[in-house]
Coordinates of C-alpha atoms and ligand atoms in Angstrom, one line a residue:
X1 CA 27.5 -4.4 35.3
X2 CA 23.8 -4.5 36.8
X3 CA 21.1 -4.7 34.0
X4 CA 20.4 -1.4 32.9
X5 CA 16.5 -2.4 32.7
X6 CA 13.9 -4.0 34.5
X7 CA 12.1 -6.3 32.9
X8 CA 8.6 -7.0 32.1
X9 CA 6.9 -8.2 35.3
X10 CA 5.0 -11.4 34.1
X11 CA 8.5 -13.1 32.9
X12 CA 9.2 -15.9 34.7
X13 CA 12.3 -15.4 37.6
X14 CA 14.0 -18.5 36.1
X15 CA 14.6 -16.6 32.9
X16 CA 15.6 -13.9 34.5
X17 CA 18.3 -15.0 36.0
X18 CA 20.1 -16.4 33.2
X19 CA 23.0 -14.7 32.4
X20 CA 23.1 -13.1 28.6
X21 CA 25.6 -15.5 27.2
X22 CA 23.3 -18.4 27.8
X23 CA 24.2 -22.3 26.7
X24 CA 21.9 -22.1 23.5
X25 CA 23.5 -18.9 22.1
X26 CA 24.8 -21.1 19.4
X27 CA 21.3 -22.7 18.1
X28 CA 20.4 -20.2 15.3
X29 CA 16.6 -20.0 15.7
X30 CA 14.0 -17.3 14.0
X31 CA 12.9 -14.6 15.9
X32 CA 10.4 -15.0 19.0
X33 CA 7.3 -15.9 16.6
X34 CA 4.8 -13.5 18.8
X35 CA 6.6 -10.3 17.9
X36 CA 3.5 -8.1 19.1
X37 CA 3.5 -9.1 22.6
X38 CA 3.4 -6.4 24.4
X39 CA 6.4 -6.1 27.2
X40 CA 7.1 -3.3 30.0
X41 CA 10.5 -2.2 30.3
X42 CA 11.4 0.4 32.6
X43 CA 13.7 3.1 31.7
X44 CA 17.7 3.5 32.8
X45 CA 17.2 6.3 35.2
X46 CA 14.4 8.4 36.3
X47 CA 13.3 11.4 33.4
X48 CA 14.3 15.1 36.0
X49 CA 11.8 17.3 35.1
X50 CA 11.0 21.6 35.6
X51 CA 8.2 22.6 35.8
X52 CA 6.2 19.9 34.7
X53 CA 5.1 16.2 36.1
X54 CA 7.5 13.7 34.2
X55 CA 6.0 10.7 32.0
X56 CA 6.3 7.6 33.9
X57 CA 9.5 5.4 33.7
X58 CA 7.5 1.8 32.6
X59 CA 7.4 2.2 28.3
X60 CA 5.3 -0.1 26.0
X61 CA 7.2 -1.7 23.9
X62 CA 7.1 -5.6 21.5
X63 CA 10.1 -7.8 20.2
X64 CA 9.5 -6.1 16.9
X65 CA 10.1 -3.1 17.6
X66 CA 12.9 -3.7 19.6
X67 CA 14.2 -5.8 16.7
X68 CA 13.7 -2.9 14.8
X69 CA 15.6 -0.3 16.8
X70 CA 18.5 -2.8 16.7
X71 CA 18.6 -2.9 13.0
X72 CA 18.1 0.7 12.3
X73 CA 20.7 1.8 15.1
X74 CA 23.3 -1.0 13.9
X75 CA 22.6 0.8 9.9
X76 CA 23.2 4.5 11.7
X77 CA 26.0 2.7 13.3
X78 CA 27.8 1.3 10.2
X79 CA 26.4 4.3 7.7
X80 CA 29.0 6.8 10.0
X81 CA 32.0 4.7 10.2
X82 CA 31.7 3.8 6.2
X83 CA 31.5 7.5 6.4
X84 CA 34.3 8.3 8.1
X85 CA 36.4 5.6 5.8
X86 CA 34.9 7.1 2.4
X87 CA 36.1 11.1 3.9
X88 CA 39.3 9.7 5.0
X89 CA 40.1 7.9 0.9
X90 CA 38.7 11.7 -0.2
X91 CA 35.7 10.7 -1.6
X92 CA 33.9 12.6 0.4
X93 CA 35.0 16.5 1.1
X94 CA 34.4 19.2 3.2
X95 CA 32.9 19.4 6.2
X96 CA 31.4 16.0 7.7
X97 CA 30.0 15.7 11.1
X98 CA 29.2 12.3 12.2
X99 CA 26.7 10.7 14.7
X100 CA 27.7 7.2 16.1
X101 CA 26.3 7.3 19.4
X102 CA 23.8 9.4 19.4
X103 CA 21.6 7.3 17.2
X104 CA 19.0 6.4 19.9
X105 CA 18.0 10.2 20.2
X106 CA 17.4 9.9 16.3
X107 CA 15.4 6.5 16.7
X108 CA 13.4 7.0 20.1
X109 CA 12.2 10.2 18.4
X110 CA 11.1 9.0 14.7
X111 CA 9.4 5.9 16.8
X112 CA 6.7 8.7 18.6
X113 CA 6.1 11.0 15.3
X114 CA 4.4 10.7 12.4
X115 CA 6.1 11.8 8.7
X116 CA 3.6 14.8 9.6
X117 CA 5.2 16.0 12.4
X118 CA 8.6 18.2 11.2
X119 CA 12.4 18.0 12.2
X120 CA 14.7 20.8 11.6
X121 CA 18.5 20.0 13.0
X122 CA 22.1 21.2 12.8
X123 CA 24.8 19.8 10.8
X124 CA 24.9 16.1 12.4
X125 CA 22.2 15.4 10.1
X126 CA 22.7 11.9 8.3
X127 CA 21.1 9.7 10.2
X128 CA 18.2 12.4 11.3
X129 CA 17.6 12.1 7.1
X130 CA 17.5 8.0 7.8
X131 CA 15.4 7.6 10.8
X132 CA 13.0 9.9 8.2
X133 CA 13.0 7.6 5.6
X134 CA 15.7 8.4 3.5
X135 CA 17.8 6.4 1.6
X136 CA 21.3 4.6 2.2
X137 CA 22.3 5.5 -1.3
X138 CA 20.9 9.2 -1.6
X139 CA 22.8 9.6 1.8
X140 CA 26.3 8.4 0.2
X141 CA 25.3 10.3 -3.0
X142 CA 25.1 13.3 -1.2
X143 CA 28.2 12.9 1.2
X144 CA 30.1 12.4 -2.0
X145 CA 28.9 15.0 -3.8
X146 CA 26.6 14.0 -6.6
X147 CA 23.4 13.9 -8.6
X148 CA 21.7 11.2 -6.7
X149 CA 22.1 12.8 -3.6
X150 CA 18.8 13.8 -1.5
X151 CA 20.1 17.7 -2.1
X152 CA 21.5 16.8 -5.7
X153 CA 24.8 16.8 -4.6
X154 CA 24.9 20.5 -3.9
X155 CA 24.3 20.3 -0.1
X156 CA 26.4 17.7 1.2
X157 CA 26.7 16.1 5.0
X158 CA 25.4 19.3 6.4
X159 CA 22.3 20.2 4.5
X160 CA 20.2 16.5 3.7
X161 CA 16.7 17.2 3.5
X162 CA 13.6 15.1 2.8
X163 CA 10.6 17.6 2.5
X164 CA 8.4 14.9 1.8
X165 CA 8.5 13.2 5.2
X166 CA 9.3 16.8 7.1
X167 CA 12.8 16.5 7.2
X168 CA 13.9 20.6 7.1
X169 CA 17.8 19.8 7.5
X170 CA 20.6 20.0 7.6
X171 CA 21.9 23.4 9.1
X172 CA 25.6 24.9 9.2
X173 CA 25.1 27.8 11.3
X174 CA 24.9 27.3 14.9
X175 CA 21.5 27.5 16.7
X176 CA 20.2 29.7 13.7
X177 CA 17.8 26.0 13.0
X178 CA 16.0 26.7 16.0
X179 CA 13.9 30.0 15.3
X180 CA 13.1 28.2 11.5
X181 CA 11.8 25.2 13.6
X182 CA 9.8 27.6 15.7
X183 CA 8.2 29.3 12.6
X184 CA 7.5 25.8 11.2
X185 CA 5.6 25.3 14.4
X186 CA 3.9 28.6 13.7
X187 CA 2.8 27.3 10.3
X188 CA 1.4 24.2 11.5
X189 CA -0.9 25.8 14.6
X190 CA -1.5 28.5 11.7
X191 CA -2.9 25.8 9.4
X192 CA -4.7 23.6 12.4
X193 CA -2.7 20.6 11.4
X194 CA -2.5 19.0 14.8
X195 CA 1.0 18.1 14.1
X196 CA 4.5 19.6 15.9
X197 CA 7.8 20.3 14.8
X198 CA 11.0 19.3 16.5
X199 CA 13.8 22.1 16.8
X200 CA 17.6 19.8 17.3
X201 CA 20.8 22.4 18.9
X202 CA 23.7 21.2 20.5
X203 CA 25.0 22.3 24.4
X204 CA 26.7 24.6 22.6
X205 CA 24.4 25.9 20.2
X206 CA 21.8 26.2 23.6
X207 CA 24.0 29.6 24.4
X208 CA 22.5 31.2 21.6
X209 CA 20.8 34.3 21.4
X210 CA 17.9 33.6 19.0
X211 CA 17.4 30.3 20.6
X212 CA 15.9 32.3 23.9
X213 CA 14.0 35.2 21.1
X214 CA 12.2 31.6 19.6
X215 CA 11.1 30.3 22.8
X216 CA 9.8 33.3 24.0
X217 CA 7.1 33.5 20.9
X218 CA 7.1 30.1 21.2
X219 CA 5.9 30.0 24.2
X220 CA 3.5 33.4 24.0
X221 CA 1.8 31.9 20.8
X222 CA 1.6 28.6 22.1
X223 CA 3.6 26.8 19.2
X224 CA 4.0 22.9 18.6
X225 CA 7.3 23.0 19.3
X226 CA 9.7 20.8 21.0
X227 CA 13.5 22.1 21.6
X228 CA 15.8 18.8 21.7
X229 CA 19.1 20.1 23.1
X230 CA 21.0 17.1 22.1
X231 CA 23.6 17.5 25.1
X232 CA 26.7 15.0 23.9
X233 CA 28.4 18.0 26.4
X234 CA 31.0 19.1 23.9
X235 CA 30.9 22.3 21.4
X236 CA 34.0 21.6 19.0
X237 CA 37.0 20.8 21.5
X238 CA 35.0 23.1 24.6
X239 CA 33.2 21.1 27.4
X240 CA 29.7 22.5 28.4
X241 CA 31.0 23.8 31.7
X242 CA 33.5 26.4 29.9
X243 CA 30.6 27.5 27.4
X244 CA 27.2 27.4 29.6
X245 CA 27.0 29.2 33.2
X246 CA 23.8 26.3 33.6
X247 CA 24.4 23.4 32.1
X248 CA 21.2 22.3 32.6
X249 CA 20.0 22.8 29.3
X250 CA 16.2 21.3 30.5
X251 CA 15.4 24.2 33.2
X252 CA 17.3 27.1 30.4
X253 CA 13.9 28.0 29.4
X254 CA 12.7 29.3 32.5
X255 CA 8.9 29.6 32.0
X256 CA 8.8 26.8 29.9
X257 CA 9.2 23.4 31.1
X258 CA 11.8 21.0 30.0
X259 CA 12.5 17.3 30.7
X260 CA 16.2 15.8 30.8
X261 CA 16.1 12.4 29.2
X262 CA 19.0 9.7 28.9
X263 CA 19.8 10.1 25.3
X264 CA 21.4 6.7 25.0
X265 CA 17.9 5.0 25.9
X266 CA 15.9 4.6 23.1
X267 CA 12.8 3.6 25.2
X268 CA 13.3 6.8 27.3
X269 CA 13.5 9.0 23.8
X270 CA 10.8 7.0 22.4
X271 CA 8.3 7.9 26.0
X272 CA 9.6 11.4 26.4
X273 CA 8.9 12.5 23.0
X274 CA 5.1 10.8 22.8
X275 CA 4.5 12.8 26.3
X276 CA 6.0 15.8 24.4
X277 CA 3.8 15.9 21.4
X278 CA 1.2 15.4 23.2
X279 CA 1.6 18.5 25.6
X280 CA 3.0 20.6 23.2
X281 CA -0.6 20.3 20.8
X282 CA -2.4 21.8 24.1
X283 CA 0.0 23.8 25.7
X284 CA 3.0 25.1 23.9
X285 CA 6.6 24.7 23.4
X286 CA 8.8 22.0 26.0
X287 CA 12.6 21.6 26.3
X288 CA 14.2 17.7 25.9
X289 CA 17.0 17.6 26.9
X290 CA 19.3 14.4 26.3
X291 CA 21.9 13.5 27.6
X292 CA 23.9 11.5 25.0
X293 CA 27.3 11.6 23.6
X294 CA 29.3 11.4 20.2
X295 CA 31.9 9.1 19.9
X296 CA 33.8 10.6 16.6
X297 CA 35.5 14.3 16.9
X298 CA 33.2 17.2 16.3
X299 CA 34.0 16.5 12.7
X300 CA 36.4 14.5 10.6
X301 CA 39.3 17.5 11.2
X302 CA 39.2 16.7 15.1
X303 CA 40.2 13.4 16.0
X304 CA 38.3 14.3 19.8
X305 CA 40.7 13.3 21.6
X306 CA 42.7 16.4 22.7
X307 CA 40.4 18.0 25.3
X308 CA 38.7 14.3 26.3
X309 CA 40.0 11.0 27.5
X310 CA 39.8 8.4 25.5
X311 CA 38.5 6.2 29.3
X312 CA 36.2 8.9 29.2
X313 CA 34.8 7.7 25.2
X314 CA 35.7 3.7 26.1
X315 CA 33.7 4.4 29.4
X316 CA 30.0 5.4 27.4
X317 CA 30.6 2.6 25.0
X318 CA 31.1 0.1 27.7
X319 CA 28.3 1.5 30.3
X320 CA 26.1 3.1 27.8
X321 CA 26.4 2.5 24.3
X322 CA 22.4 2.8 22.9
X323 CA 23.2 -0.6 20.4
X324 CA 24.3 -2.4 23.4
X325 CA 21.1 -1.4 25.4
X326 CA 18.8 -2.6 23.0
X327 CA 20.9 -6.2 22.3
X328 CA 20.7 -6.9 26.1
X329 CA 16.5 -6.1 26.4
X330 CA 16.6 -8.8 23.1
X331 CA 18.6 -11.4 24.6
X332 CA 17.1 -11.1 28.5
X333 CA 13.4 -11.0 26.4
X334 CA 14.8 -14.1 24.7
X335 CA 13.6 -12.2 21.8
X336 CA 16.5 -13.5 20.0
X337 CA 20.1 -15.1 20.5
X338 CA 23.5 -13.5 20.0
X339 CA 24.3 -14.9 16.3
X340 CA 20.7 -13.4 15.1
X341 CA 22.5 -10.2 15.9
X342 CA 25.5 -10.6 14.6
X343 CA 24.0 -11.9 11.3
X344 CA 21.6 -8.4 11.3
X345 CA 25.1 -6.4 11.5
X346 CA 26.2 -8.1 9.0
X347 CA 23.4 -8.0 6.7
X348 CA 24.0 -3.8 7.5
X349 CA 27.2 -3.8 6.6
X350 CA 26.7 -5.3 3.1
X351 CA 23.4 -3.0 2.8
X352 CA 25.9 -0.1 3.3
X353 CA 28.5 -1.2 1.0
X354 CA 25.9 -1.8 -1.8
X355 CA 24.3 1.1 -1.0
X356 CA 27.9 3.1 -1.5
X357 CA 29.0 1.1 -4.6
X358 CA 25.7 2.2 -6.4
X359 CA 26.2 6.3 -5.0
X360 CA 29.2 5.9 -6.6
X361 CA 28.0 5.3 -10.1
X362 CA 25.9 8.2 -9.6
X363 CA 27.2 11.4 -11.9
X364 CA 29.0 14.6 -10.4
X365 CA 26.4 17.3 -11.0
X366 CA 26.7 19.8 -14.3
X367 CA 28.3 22.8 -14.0
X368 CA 25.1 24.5 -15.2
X369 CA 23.8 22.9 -12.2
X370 CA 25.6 25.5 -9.9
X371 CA 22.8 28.0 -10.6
X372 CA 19.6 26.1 -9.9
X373 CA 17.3 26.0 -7.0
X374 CA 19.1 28.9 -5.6
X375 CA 16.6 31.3 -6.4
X376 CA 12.8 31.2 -6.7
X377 CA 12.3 30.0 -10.6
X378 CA 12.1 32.8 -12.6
X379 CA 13.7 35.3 -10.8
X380 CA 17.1 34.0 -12.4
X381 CA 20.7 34.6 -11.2
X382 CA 23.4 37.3 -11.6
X383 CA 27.1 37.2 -11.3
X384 CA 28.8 40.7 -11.2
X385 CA 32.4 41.9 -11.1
X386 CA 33.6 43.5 -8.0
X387 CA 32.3 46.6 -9.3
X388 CA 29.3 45.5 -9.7
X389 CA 29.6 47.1 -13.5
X390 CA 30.5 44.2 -15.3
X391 CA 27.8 41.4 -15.9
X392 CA 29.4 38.3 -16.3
X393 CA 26.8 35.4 -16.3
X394 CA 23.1 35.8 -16.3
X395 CA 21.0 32.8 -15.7
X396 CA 17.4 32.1 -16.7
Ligands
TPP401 C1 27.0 31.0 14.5 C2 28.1 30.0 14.4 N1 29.2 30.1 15.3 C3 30.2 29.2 15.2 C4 30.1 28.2 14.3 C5 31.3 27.1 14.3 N2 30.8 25.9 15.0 C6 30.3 24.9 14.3 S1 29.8 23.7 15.2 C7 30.2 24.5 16.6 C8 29.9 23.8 18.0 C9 28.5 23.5 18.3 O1 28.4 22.6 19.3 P1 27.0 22.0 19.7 O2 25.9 23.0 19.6 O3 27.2 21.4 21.1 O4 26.7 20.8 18.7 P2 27.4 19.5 18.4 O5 28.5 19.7 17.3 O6 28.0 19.0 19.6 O7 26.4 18.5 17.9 C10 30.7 25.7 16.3 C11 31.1 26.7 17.4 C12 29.0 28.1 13.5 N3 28.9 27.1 12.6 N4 28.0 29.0 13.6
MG402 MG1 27.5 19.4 21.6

């Protein structure tokens, strides 16, 4: 398969040309000492734009950082498939929608924003809550339902939050984030904070009404906001073209521009979301659209492989995977060799399993638990009969 990048101009050809699995793979080395070096790397395919002049391809980026979207991905990575083990021994109930694959939308994003800049998303919201600087073991807590958990146990996968670093969850109702993320873009220009707010939807969700009622104040108020349609081109079991007349989700917002990014590039997510912020603080709202993909089922009760192929899934992992990416730019940079990598998965994967031992000591909430932060303190709670005649519990 042809290199997916080109490289940084000043490296020498010779290096170049060496293929990835080069002869001193097996010396175990530290990491290329001069991690700030700045290196050029041009992203997978051209950014399509409407309405608006694309950033350029050629990103800014340094080993370490690349080091670092390695290790964070490969955490994503192994936090959704200890995930998908811990929901399939029950320990984890309900609904659960994972992520693996789309981690580099997560990544490229957090790696142009500040904790001052908001994200509001759907229901695929683990690693969102991650890449913000949550915690592996309030993310288990929470997936399994107790007091530890970044929502005390009470939310679950769908609704992680982290106010703290503008993390506003963790939705379950389709499209219904994206108006909220508008009106925290309202709050921000209201307050002069120079900051912005990102708004995630799926394809599907992108068929919404009240995503087109948002934009349009959106875009006559001129809001911080930036729409990310994460396109992984499925709603449940229904591929884009049966739900969306257009399925170019980057022009849907007619009079307001949009950019369709590769998703699985973190580079490209990372470029399109600085060039993002920094229109939408003069100019108003923009669409990003990426194009990524999810390897799991829409959630752990579809296996997702009824209305797909599975050449189709084995296809993006082999051609596209975002992990994959990133570990060729490290070896052709000779940033690092294969068994660095390989020991930084393994160092996740114990990370994760410590991380899910200790959410598992963690208590199940109280039942007098049920009634708190549901209201505003001291307006209490009420529990009627059907009649409504009969009060059964009252709650301070
Ligand atoms: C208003 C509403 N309608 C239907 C559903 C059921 N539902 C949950 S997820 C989903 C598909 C959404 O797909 P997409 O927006 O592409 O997001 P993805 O799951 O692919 O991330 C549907 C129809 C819902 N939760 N809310
Ligand atoms: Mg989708």
């Amino acid at each position: 398969m042809a290199l997916l990048h080109r490289v940084n101009r000043a490296k020498s050809l010779s290096s170049l040309l060496r293929p990835l699995t080069t002869a001193h793979n097996h010396l175990h080395r530290p990491f290329s000492t001069d991690s700030s070096k700045t290196l050029t790397i041009e992203t997978s395919i051209p950014y399509k734009s409407h309405i608006i002049e694309p950033p350029s391809r050629s990103v800014e980026t340094t080993p370490a950082e690349l080091m670092d979207y390695f290790r964070t991905m490969a955490l994503m990575r192994r936090m959704e498939i200890a995930s998908d083990s811990l929901y399939k021994a029950k320990l984890i109930r309900g609904f659960c929608h994972l992520y693996d694959g789309q981690e580099a939308v997560a990544v490229g994003m957090e790696a142009a924003i500040t904790k001052k800049d908001n994200i509001i998303t759907a229901y695929r919201d683990h690693c969102i809550y991650l890449a913000r600087g949550g915690s592996l073991v309030s993310a288990f807590a929470e997936l399994m339902g107790r007091r530890d958990g970044c929502s005390k146990g009470k939310g679950g996968s769908m609704h992680f939050y982290k106010k703290d670093s503008g993390f506003f969850g963790g939705h379950g109702i389709v499209g219904a984030q994206v108006p909220l993320g508008v009106g925290l873009a309202f709050a921000q220009k209201y307050k002069k904070e120079d900051t912005v707010s990102f708004a995630l939807y799926g394809d599907g969700a992108a068929n919404q009404g009240q995503l087109f009622e948002a934009l349009n104040m959106a875009a006559l108020w001129d809001l911080p906001a930036i729409l990310v349609c994460e396109n992984n081109h499925y709603g449940m079991g229904t591929a884009e073209w049966r739900a969306a007349k257009s399925p170019a989700y980057y022009k849907r917002g007619d009079y307001v521009p949009g950019l369709k990014v590769d998703g699985m590039d973190v580079l490209a997510v990372k470029q399109a979301c600085q060039f993002a912020k920094e229109y939408v603080l003069k100019n108003g709202p923009i669409i990003l659209e990426m194009d990524t993909y999810r390897y799991h089922g829409h959630s752990m009760s579809d296996p997702g492989s009824t209305y797909r192929t599975r050449d189709e899934i084995s296809g993006i992992r082999q051609e596209r995977d975002p992990i994959e990416r990133v570990r060729k730019l490290i070896l052709a940079h000779d940033i690092a060799v294969e068994k660095d990598l390989k020991d930084i998965e393994k160092e996740v994967r114990k990370e994760v399993d410590e991380a899910i031992a200790k959410a598992k000591e963690s208590p199940m909430p109280e039942n007098s638990d049920l009634f708190t932060n549901i209201y505003v303190k001291g307006y209490g709670a009420e529990s009627f009969g059907a009649d409504r005649k009969v009060l059964r519990t009252a709650l301070p």
